[in-house]
Amino acid sequence: QVQLVESGGGLVQAGGSLRLSCAASGVTFSRYAMGWFRQAPGKEREFVSGITWSGSSTYYSDSVKGRFTISRDNAKKRVYLQMNSLKREDTAVYYCAAAGSSLVLRREVADYWGQGTQVTVSS
């Protein structure tokens, strides 16, 4: 049974930082590309960041480039999202996703999803 469990969300002031973590179980983690998506109220779920199976390449949406950093630890079966210089528009539920056959740059290719963790940025 595959499980992705996010943690690390919370309430933070604008300009602050948070580090999200996603723990995987039930999968050979190193065989999955991983990604982070987010969904704000009334909006579609959107791509935030992706990372290759080995962690050698990373990808970001334009809205978070330069502020967020994705990383993974295959030994611990975890993927992380370091979020710095947070803005109010970063407020959303953040989801971890895994894909076995392609990079996770679009939500349609994800094989598995976590339950999400809320990030709220106040002004």
mmCIF file of N, CA and C in Angstrom:
data_model
loop_
_atom_site.group_PDB
_atom_site.id
_atom_site.type_symbol
_atom_site.label_atom_id
_atom_site.label_comp_id
_atom_site.label_asym_id
_atom_site.label_seq_id
_atom_site.Cartn_x
_atom_site.Cartn_y
_atom_site.Cartn_z
ATOM 1 N N GLN A 1 0.846 -1.193 0.000
ATOM 2 C CA GLN A 1 0.000 0.000 0.000
ATOM 3 C C GLN A 1 0.884 1.246 0.000
ATOM 4 N N VAL A 2 0.709 2.051 -1.037
ATOM 5 C CA VAL A 2 1.523 3.251 -1.168
ATOM 6 C C VAL A 2 0.929 4.383 -0.340
ATOM 7 N N GLN A 3 1.795 5.039 0.400
ATOM 8 C CA GLN A 3 1.355 6.198 1.175
ATOM 9 C C GLN A 3 2.355 7.319 1.043
ATOM 10 N N LEU A 4 1.833 8.516 0.845
ATOM 11 C CA LEU A 4 2.629 9.740 0.890
ATOM 12 C C LEU A 4 2.028 10.610 1.977
ATOM 13 N N VAL A 5 2.846 11.013 2.928
ATOM 14 C CA VAL A 5 2.341 11.785 4.062
ATOM 15 C C VAL A 5 3.143 13.070 4.174
ATOM 16 N N GLU A 6 2.449 14.197 3.974
ATOM 17 C CA GLU A 6 3.096 15.502 4.076
ATOM 18 C C GLU A 6 3.056 16.009 5.513
ATOM 19 N N SER A 7 4.019 16.838 5.830
ATOM 20 C CA SER A 7 4.054 17.514 7.126
ATOM 21 C C SER A 7 4.831 18.807 6.984
ATOM 22 N N GLY A 8 4.726 19.659 8.002
ATOM 23 C CA GLY A 8 5.508 20.880 8.013
ATOM 24 C C GLY A 8 4.747 22.142 7.670
ATOM 25 N N GLY A 9 3.491 22.005 7.288
ATOM 26 C CA GLY A 9 2.704 23.188 6.988
ATOM 27 C C GLY A 9 2.370 23.959 8.255
ATOM 28 N N GLY A 10 1.794 25.131 8.055
ATOM 29 C CA GLY A 10 1.421 25.937 9.208
ATOM 30 C C GLY A 10 1.163 27.373 8.819
ATOM 31 N N LEU A 11 1.096 28.219 9.838
ATOM 32 C CA LEU A 11 0.861 29.651 9.659
ATOM 33 C C LEU A 11 2.185 30.384 9.803
ATOM 34 N N VAL A 12 2.486 31.244 8.844
ATOM 35 C CA VAL A 12 3.741 31.984 8.866
ATOM 36 C C VAL A 12 3.485 33.389 8.334
ATOM 37 N N GLN A 13 4.258 34.328 8.802
ATOM 38 C CA GLN A 13 4.138 35.704 8.306
ATOM 39 C C GLN A 13 4.820 35.836 6.952
ATOM 40 N N ALA A 14 4.343 36.772 6.196
ATOM 41 C CA ALA A 14 4.969 37.062 4.907
ATOM 42 C C ALA A 14 6.456 37.362 5.114
ATOM 43 N N GLY A 15 7.261 36.782 4.233
ATOM 44 C CA GLY A 15 8.707 36.926 4.354
ATOM 45 C C GLY A 15 9.363 35.802 5.119
ATOM 46 N N GLY A 16 8.545 34.992 5.773
ATOM 47 C CA GLY A 16 9.064 33.889 6.568
ATOM 48 C C GLY A 16 9.348 32.653 5.746
ATOM 49 N N SER A 17 9.684 31.572 6.445
ATOM 50 C CA SER A 17 10.058 30.313 5.799
ATOM 51 C C SER A 17 9.342 29.139 6.435
ATOM 52 N N LEU A 18 9.160 28.123 5.638
ATOM 53 C CA LEU A 18 8.650 26.830 6.100
ATOM 54 C C LEU A 18 9.370 25.742 5.318
ATOM 55 N N ARG A 19 9.474 24.576 5.933
ATOM 56 C CA ARG A 19 10.023 23.420 5.236
ATOM 57 C C ARG A 19 8.997 22.299 5.275
ATOM 58 N N LEU A 20 8.520 21.925 4.105
ATOM 59 C CA LEU A 20 7.588 20.810 3.997
ATOM 60 C C LEU A 20 8.363 19.518 3.799
ATOM 61 N N SER A 21 7.793 18.448 4.313
ATOM 62 C CA SER A 21 8.384 17.129 4.167
ATOM 63 C C SER A 21 7.313 16.159 3.693
ATOM 64 N N CYS A 22 7.706 15.215 2.868
ATOM 65 C CA CYS A 22 6.786 14.177 2.410
ATOM 66 C C CYS A 22 7.471 12.834 2.612
ATOM 67 N N ALA A 23 6.860 11.994 3.415
ATOM 68 C CA ALA A 23 7.401 10.669 3.695
ATOM 69 C C ALA A 23 6.650 9.626 2.875
ATOM 70 N N ALA A 24 7.398 8.791 2.177
ATOM 71 C CA ALA A 24 6.811 7.759 1.327
ATOM 72 C C ALA A 24 6.973 6.385 1.959
ATOM 73 N N SER A 25 5.981 5.571 1.750
ATOM 74 C CA SER A 25 6.062 4.175 2.187
ATOM 75 C C SER A 25 5.339 3.307 1.174
ATOM 76 N N GLY A 26 5.715 2.032 1.128
ATOM 77 C CA GLY A 26 5.063 1.108 0.215
ATOM 78 C C GLY A 26 5.545 1.200 -1.217
ATOM 79 N N VAL A 27 6.612 1.962 -1.459
ATOM 80 C CA VAL A 27 7.158 2.100 -2.805
ATOM 81 C C VAL A 27 8.673 2.002 -2.751
ATOM 82 N N THR A 28 9.260 1.637 -3.900
ATOM 83 C CA THR A 28 10.711 1.752 -4.047
ATOM 84 C C THR A 28 10.966 3.200 -4.413
ATOM 85 N N PHE A 29 11.230 3.996 -3.423
ATOM 86 C CA PHE A 29 11.198 5.454 -3.544
ATOM 87 C C PHE A 29 12.109 5.973 -4.652
ATOM 88 N N SER A 30 13.283 5.391 -4.774
ATOM 89 C CA SER A 30 14.259 5.889 -5.747
ATOM 90 C C SER A 30 13.815 5.687 -7.186
ATOM 91 N N ARG A 31 12.763 4.916 -7.407
ATOM 92 C CA ARG A 31 12.257 4.690 -8.755
ATOM 93 C C ARG A 31 11.157 5.666 -9.129
ATOM 94 N N TYR A 32 10.849 6.601 -8.236
ATOM 95 C CA TYR A 32 9.772 7.546 -8.476
ATOM 96 C C TYR A 32 10.302 8.967 -8.547
ATOM 97 N N ALA A 33 9.912 9.662 -9.603
ATOM 98 C CA ALA A 33 10.091 11.103 -9.625
ATOM 99 C C ALA A 33 9.068 11.700 -8.671
ATOM 100 N N MET A 34 9.435 12.799 -8.047
ATOM 101 C CA MET A 34 8.565 13.394 -7.039
ATOM 102 C C MET A 34 8.267 14.844 -7.380
ATOM 103 N N GLY A 35 7.162 15.313 -6.853
ATOM 104 C CA GLY A 35 6.798 16.696 -7.122
ATOM 105 C C GLY A 35 5.942 17.266 -6.010
ATOM 106 N N TRP A 36 5.858 18.589 -6.020
ATOM 107 C CA TRP A 36 4.972 19.315 -5.106
ATOM 108 C C TRP A 36 3.993 20.136 -5.942
ATOM 109 N N PHE A 37 2.749 20.089 -5.528
ATOM 110 C CA PHE A 37 1.696 20.882 -6.141
ATOM 111 C C PHE A 37 0.990 21.646 -5.021
ATOM 112 N N ARG A 38 0.201 22.627 -5.426
ATOM 113 C CA ARG A 38 -0.577 23.343 -4.429
ATOM 114 C C ARG A 38 -1.928 23.724 -4.999
ATOM 115 N N GLN A 39 -2.875 23.889 -4.083
ATOM 116 C CA GLN A 39 -4.224 24.262 -4.493
ATOM 117 C C GLN A 39 -4.774 25.289 -3.516
ATOM 118 N N ALA A 40 -5.040 26.465 -4.042
ATOM 119 C CA ALA A 40 -5.651 27.528 -3.255
ATOM 120 C C ALA A 40 -7.168 27.435 -3.399
ATOM 121 N N PRO A 41 -7.910 27.995 -2.457
ATOM 122 C CA PRO A 41 -9.376 27.935 -2.532
ATOM 123 C C PRO A 41 -9.895 28.504 -3.839
ATOM 124 N N GLY A 42 -10.760 27.747 -4.486
ATOM 125 C CA GLY A 42 -11.371 28.202 -5.724
ATOM 126 C C GLY A 42 -10.477 28.112 -6.952
ATOM 127 N N LYS A 43 -9.293 27.542 -6.788
ATOM 128 C CA LYS A 43 -8.354 27.436 -7.902
ATOM 129 C C LYS A 43 -8.006 25.977 -8.172
ATOM 130 N N GLU A 44 -7.475 25.737 -9.369
ATOM 131 C CA GLU A 44 -7.044 24.393 -9.717
ATOM 132 C C GLU A 44 -5.711 24.074 -9.038
ATOM 133 N N ARG A 45 -5.477 22.785 -8.895
ATOM 134 C CA ARG A 45 -4.203 22.348 -8.354
ATOM 135 C C ARG A 45 -3.105 22.655 -9.374
ATOM 136 N N GLU A 46 -2.031 23.300 -8.918
ATOM 137 C CA GLU A 46 -0.981 23.729 -9.831
ATOM 138 C C GLU A 46 0.376 23.177 -9.434
ATOM 139 N N PHE A 47 1.210 23.003 -10.439
ATOM 140 C CA PHE A 47 2.574 22.523 -10.233
ATOM 141 C C PHE A 47 3.391 23.576 -9.504
ATOM 142 N N VAL A 48 4.190 23.119 -8.544
ATOM 143 C CA VAL A 48 5.103 24.000 -7.819
ATOM 144 C C VAL A 48 6.559 23.630 -8.128
ATOM 145 N N SER A 49 6.889 22.353 -7.953
ATOM 146 C CA SER A 49 8.281 21.943 -8.111
ATOM 147 C C SER A 49 8.349 20.442 -8.340
ATOM 148 N N GLY A 50 9.384 20.020 -9.076
ATOM 149 C CA GLY A 50 9.589 18.603 -9.327
ATOM 150 C C GLY A 50 11.057 18.239 -9.229
ATOM 151 N N ILE A 51 11.306 16.966 -9.005
ATOM 152 C CA ILE A 51 12.686 16.492 -8.875
ATOM 153 C C ILE A 51 12.786 15.104 -9.490
ATOM 154 N N THR A 52 13.911 14.856 -10.135
ATOM 155 C CA THR A 52 14.119 13.567 -10.796
ATOM 156 C C THR A 52 14.378 12.459 -9.791
ATOM 157 N N TRP A 53 14.424 11.220 -10.295
ATOM 158 C CA TRP A 53 14.573 10.051 -9.462
ATOM 159 C C TRP A 53 15.831 10.137 -8.585
ATOM 160 N N SER A 54 16.914 10.605 -9.165
ATOM 161 C CA SER A 54 18.169 10.677 -8.416
ATOM 162 C C SER A 54 18.342 11.982 -7.673
ATOM 163 N N GLY A 55 17.528 12.962 -8.002
ATOM 164 C CA GLY A 55 17.685 14.283 -7.409
ATOM 165 C C GLY A 55 18.637 15.178 -8.167
ATOM 166 N N SER A 56 19.106 14.716 -9.322
ATOM 167 C CA SER A 56 20.119 15.474 -10.059
ATOM 168 C C SER A 56 19.541 16.690 -10.776
ATOM 169 N N SER A 57 18.252 16.669 -11.051
ATOM 170 C CA SER A 57 17.621 17.808 -11.729
ATOM 171 C C SER A 57 16.357 18.221 -10.988
ATOM 172 N N THR A 58 16.140 19.530 -10.957
ATOM 173 C CA THR A 58 14.968 20.075 -10.284
ATOM 174 C C THR A 58 14.262 21.067 -11.196
ATOM 175 N N TYR A 59 12.982 21.270 -10.926
ATOM 176 C CA TYR A 59 12.145 22.114 -11.769
ATOM 177 C C TYR A 59 11.226 22.940 -10.878
ATOM 178 N N TYR A 60 10.961 24.162 -11.323
ATOM 179 C CA TYR A 60 10.137 25.061 -10.524
ATOM 180 C C TYR A 60 9.180 25.841 -11.407
ATOM 181 N N SER A 61 8.042 26.174 -10.848
ATOM 182 C CA SER A 61 7.166 27.108 -11.527
ATOM 183 C C SER A 61 7.787 28.500 -11.432
ATOM 184 N N ASP A 62 7.408 29.360 -12.347
ATOM 185 C CA ASP A 62 7.968 30.714 -12.340
ATOM 186 C C ASP A 62 7.629 31.456 -11.055
ATOM 187 N N SER A 63 6.490 31.144 -10.481
ATOM 188 C CA SER A 63 6.037 31.884 -9.305
ATOM 189 C C SER A 63 6.859 31.590 -8.047
ATOM 190 N N VAL A 64 7.576 30.471 -8.028
ATOM 191 C CA VAL A 64 8.347 30.122 -6.826
ATOM 192 C C VAL A 64 9.847 30.045 -7.090
ATOM 193 N N LYS A 65 10.234 30.158 -8.334
ATOM 194 C CA LYS A 65 11.652 30.041 -8.690
ATOM 195 C C LYS A 65 12.470 31.078 -7.930
ATOM 196 N N GLY A 66 13.561 30.633 -7.334
ATOM 197 C CA GLY A 66 14.415 31.524 -6.570
ATOM 198 C C GLY A 66 14.027 31.636 -5.098
ATOM 199 N N ARG A 67 12.850 31.137 -4.749
ATOM 200 C CA ARG A 67 12.394 31.204 -3.357
ATOM 201 C C ARG A 67 12.234 29.816 -2.736
ATOM 202 N N PHE A 68 11.846 28.843 -3.542
ATOM 203 C CA PHE A 68 11.615 27.480 -3.054
ATOM 204 C C PHE A 68 12.734 26.574 -3.554
ATOM 205 N N THR A 69 13.034 25.553 -2.751
ATOM 206 C CA THR A 69 14.034 24.565 -3.131
ATOM 207 C C THR A 69 13.516 23.171 -2.810
ATOM 208 N N ILE A 70 13.513 22.311 -3.818
ATOM 209 C CA ILE A 70 13.102 20.924 -3.621
ATOM 210 C C ILE A 70 14.343 20.061 -3.471
ATOM 211 N N SER A 71 14.227 19.047 -2.636
ATOM 212 C CA SER A 71 15.328 18.099 -2.461
ATOM 213 C C SER A 71 14.735 16.759 -2.040
ATOM 214 N N ARG A 72 15.543 15.725 -2.107
ATOM 215 C CA ARG A 72 15.076 14.409 -1.695
ATOM 216 C C ARG A 72 16.188 13.636 -1.024
ATOM 217 N N ASP A 73 15.788 12.709 -0.170
ATOM 218 C CA ASP A 73 16.717 11.798 0.496
ATOM 219 C C ASP A 73 16.187 10.397 0.246
ATOM 220 N N ASN A 74 16.773 9.704 -0.715
ATOM 221 C CA ASN A 74 16.255 8.389 -1.090
ATOM 222 C C ASN A 74 16.430 7.367 0.031
ATOM 223 N N ALA A 75 17.449 7.527 0.837
ATOM 224 C CA ALA A 75 17.653 6.596 1.946
ATOM 225 C C ALA A 75 16.536 6.723 2.981
ATOM 226 N N LYS A 76 16.060 7.937 3.171
ATOM 227 C CA LYS A 76 14.985 8.183 4.139
ATOM 228 C C LYS A 76 13.603 8.144 3.487
ATOM 229 N N LYS A 77 13.565 8.003 2.172
ATOM 230 C CA LYS A 77 12.294 7.994 1.437
ATOM 231 C C LYS A 77 11.497 9.270 1.697
ATOM 232 N N ARG A 78 12.204 10.385 1.587
ATOM 233 C CA ARG A 78 11.552 11.670 1.833
ATOM 234 C C ARG A 78 11.895 12.670 0.733
ATOM 235 N N VAL A 79 10.948 13.545 0.476
ATOM 236 C CA VAL A 79 11.174 14.690 -0.389
ATOM 237 C C VAL A 79 10.788 15.926 0.407
ATOM 238 N N TYR A 80 11.528 16.994 0.164
ATOM 239 C CA TYR A 80 11.369 18.210 0.948
ATOM 240 C C TYR A 80 11.090 19.404 0.024
ATOM 241 N N LEU A 81 10.452 20.399 0.605
ATOM 242 C CA LEU A 81 10.276 21.667 -0.095
ATOM 243 C C LEU A 81 10.597 22.781 0.892
ATOM 244 N N GLN A 82 11.743 23.399 0.701
ATOM 245 C CA GLN A 82 12.127 24.546 1.510
ATOM 246 C C GLN A 82 11.527 25.792 0.874
ATOM 247 N N MET A 83 10.717 26.494 1.634
ATOM 248 C CA MET A 83 10.016 27.666 1.118
ATOM 249 C C MET A 83 10.493 28.901 1.879
ATOM 250 N N ASN A 84 11.129 29.794 1.164
ATOM 251 C CA ASN A 84 11.637 31.036 1.750
ATOM 252 C C ASN A 84 10.918 32.229 1.145
ATOM 253 N N SER A 85 11.031 33.361 1.811
ATOM 254 C CA SER A 85 10.423 34.610 1.317
ATOM 255 C C SER A 85 8.967 34.390 0.944
ATOM 256 N N LEU A 86 8.237 33.774 1.828
ATOM 257 C CA LEU A 86 6.857 33.426 1.537
ATOM 258 C C LEU A 86 5.989 34.660 1.357
ATOM 259 N N LYS A 87 5.038 34.540 0.436
ATOM 260 C CA LYS A 87 4.111 35.618 0.121
ATOM 261 C C LYS A 87 2.687 35.157 0.420
ATOM 262 N N ARG A 88 1.787 36.094 0.546
ATOM 263 C CA ARG A 88 0.388 35.737 0.815
ATOM 264 C C ARG A 88 -0.151 34.836 -0.278
ATOM 265 N N GLU A 89 0.272 35.067 -1.504
ATOM 266 C CA GLU A 89 -0.235 34.253 -2.611
ATOM 267 C C GLU A 89 0.294 32.828 -2.607
ATOM 268 N N ASP A 90 1.189 32.502 -1.698
ATOM 269 C CA ASP A 90 1.644 31.122 -1.543
ATOM 270 C C ASP A 90 0.685 30.316 -0.655
ATOM 271 N N THR A 91 -0.290 30.978 -0.080
ATOM 272 C CA THR A 91 -1.264 30.299 0.763
ATOM 273 C C THR A 91 -2.039 29.259 -0.044
ATOM 274 N N ALA A 92 -2.000 28.014 0.414
ATOM 275 C CA ALA A 92 -2.647 26.909 -0.310
ATOM 276 C C ALA A 92 -2.461 25.628 0.483
ATOM 277 N N VAL A 93 -3.148 24.598 0.035
ATOM 278 C CA VAL A 93 -2.835 23.244 0.497
ATOM 279 C C VAL A 93 -1.768 22.697 -0.433
ATOM 280 N N TYR A 94 -0.691 22.204 0.141
ATOM 281 C CA TYR A 94 0.426 21.679 -0.631
ATOM 282 C C TYR A 94 0.386 20.154 -0.626
ATOM 283 N N TYR A 95 0.522 19.601 -1.832
ATOM 284 C CA TYR A 95 0.438 18.161 -2.012
ATOM 285 C C TYR A 95 1.746 17.609 -2.563
ATOM 286 N N CYS A 96 2.107 16.480 -2.068
ATOM 287 C CA CYS A 96 3.231 15.716 -2.564
ATOM 288 C C CYS A 96 2.696 14.704 -3.584
ATOM 289 N N ALA A 97 3.448 14.476 -4.665
ATOM 290 C CA ALA A 97 3.025 13.533 -5.690
ATOM 291 C C ALA A 97 4.201 12.699 -6.164
ATOM 292 N N ALA A 98 3.902 11.483 -6.602
ATOM 293 C CA ALA A 98 4.924 10.566 -7.096
ATOM 294 C C ALA A 98 4.508 10.004 -8.440
ATOM 295 N N ALA A 99 5.487 9.855 -9.331
ATOM 296 C CA ALA A 99 5.226 9.269 -10.645
ATOM 297 C C ALA A 99 6.348 8.298 -10.982
ATOM 298 N N GLY A 100 5.956 7.120 -11.458
ATOM 299 C CA GLY A 100 6.948 6.099 -11.743
ATOM 300 C C GLY A 100 7.493 6.146 -13.155
ATOM 301 N N SER A 101 6.780 6.803 -14.073
ATOM 302 C CA SER A 101 7.175 6.708 -15.470
ATOM 303 C C SER A 101 7.560 8.029 -16.104
ATOM 304 N N SER A 102 7.441 9.132 -15.377
ATOM 305 C CA SER A 102 7.808 10.419 -15.967
ATOM 306 C C SER A 102 8.074 11.432 -14.859
ATOM 307 N N LEU A 103 8.608 12.563 -15.268
ATOM 308 C CA LEU A 103 8.770 13.653 -14.306
ATOM 309 C C LEU A 103 7.394 14.156 -13.874
ATOM 310 N N VAL A 104 7.289 14.570 -12.646
ATOM 311 C CA VAL A 104 5.998 15.028 -12.123
ATOM 312 C C VAL A 104 5.900 16.534 -12.335
ATOM 313 N N LEU A 105 5.659 16.924 -13.568
ATOM 314 C CA LEU A 105 5.532 18.338 -13.899
ATOM 315 C C LEU A 105 4.090 18.724 -14.171
ATOM 316 N N ARG A 106 3.230 17.728 -14.303
ATOM 317 C CA ARG A 106 1.799 17.961 -14.499
ATOM 318 C C ARG A 106 1.037 17.011 -13.593
ATOM 319 N N ARG A 107 -0.076 17.474 -13.079
ATOM 320 C CA ARG A 107 -0.802 16.631 -12.115
ATOM 321 C C ARG A 107 -1.338 15.361 -12.774
ATOM 322 N N GLU A 108 -1.530 15.402 -14.098
ATOM 323 C CA GLU A 108 -2.107 14.243 -14.783
ATOM 324 C C GLU A 108 -1.196 13.018 -14.768
ATOM 325 N N VAL A 109 0.093 13.213 -14.574
ATOM 326 C CA VAL A 109 1.021 12.077 -14.654
ATOM 327 C C VAL A 109 1.300 11.449 -13.296
ATOM 328 N N ALA A 110 0.787 12.057 -12.246
ATOM 329 C CA ALA A 110 1.066 11.523 -10.919
ATOM 330 C C ALA A 110 0.358 10.187 -10.698
ATOM 331 N N ASP A 111 1.090 9.247 -10.116
ATOM 332 C CA ASP A 111 0.508 7.953 -9.768
ATOM 333 C C ASP A 111 -0.073 7.966 -8.362
ATOM 334 N N TYR A 112 0.557 8.742 -7.491
ATOM 335 C CA TYR A 112 0.138 8.769 -6.089
ATOM 336 C C TYR A 112 0.168 10.197 -5.564
ATOM 337 N N TRP A 113 -0.739 10.449 -4.620
ATOM 338 C CA TRP A 113 -0.839 11.762 -3.990
ATOM 339 C C TRP A 113 -0.863 11.611 -2.473
ATOM 340 N N GLY A 114 -0.330 12.623 -1.802
ATOM 341 C CA GLY A 114 -0.511 12.715 -0.365
ATOM 342 C C GLY A 114 -1.826 13.398 -0.046
ATOM 343 N N GLN A 115 -2.098 13.543 1.233
ATOM 344 C CA GLN A 115 -3.374 14.119 1.659
ATOM 345 C C GLN A 115 -3.316 15.642 1.734
ATOM 346 N N GLY A 116 -2.127 16.195 1.673
ATOM 347 C CA GLY A 116 -1.965 17.645 1.670
ATOM 348 C C GLY A 116 -1.659 18.210 3.045
ATOM 349 N N THR A 117 -0.984 19.352 3.032
ATOM 350 C CA THR A 117 -0.698 20.087 4.259
ATOM 351 C C THR A 117 -0.948 21.568 3.995
ATOM 352 N N GLN A 118 -1.628 22.214 4.928
ATOM 353 C CA GLN A 118 -2.036 23.611 4.729
ATOM 354 C C GLN A 118 -0.879 24.559 5.038
ATOM 355 N N VAL A 119 -0.661 25.483 4.130
ATOM 356 C CA VAL A 119 0.286 26.573 4.350
ATOM 357 C C VAL A 119 -0.487 27.879 4.263
ATOM 358 N N THR A 120 -0.418 28.669 5.310
ATOM 359 C CA THR A 120 -1.105 29.950 5.342
ATOM 360 C C THR A 120 -0.087 31.043 5.628
ATOM 361 N N VAL A 121 -0.038 32.017 4.735
ATOM 362 C CA VAL A 121 0.903 33.124 4.876
ATOM 363 C C VAL A 121 0.107 34.382 5.175
ATOM 364 N N SER A 122 0.397 34.985 6.303
ATOM 365 C CA SER A 122 -0.315 36.189 6.710
ATOM 366 C C SER A 122 0.537 37.418 6.428
ATOM 367 N N SER A 123 -0.155 38.531 6.259
ATOM 368 C CA SER A 123 0.568 39.780 5.964
ATOM 369 C C SER A 123 0.962 40.493 7.251
#
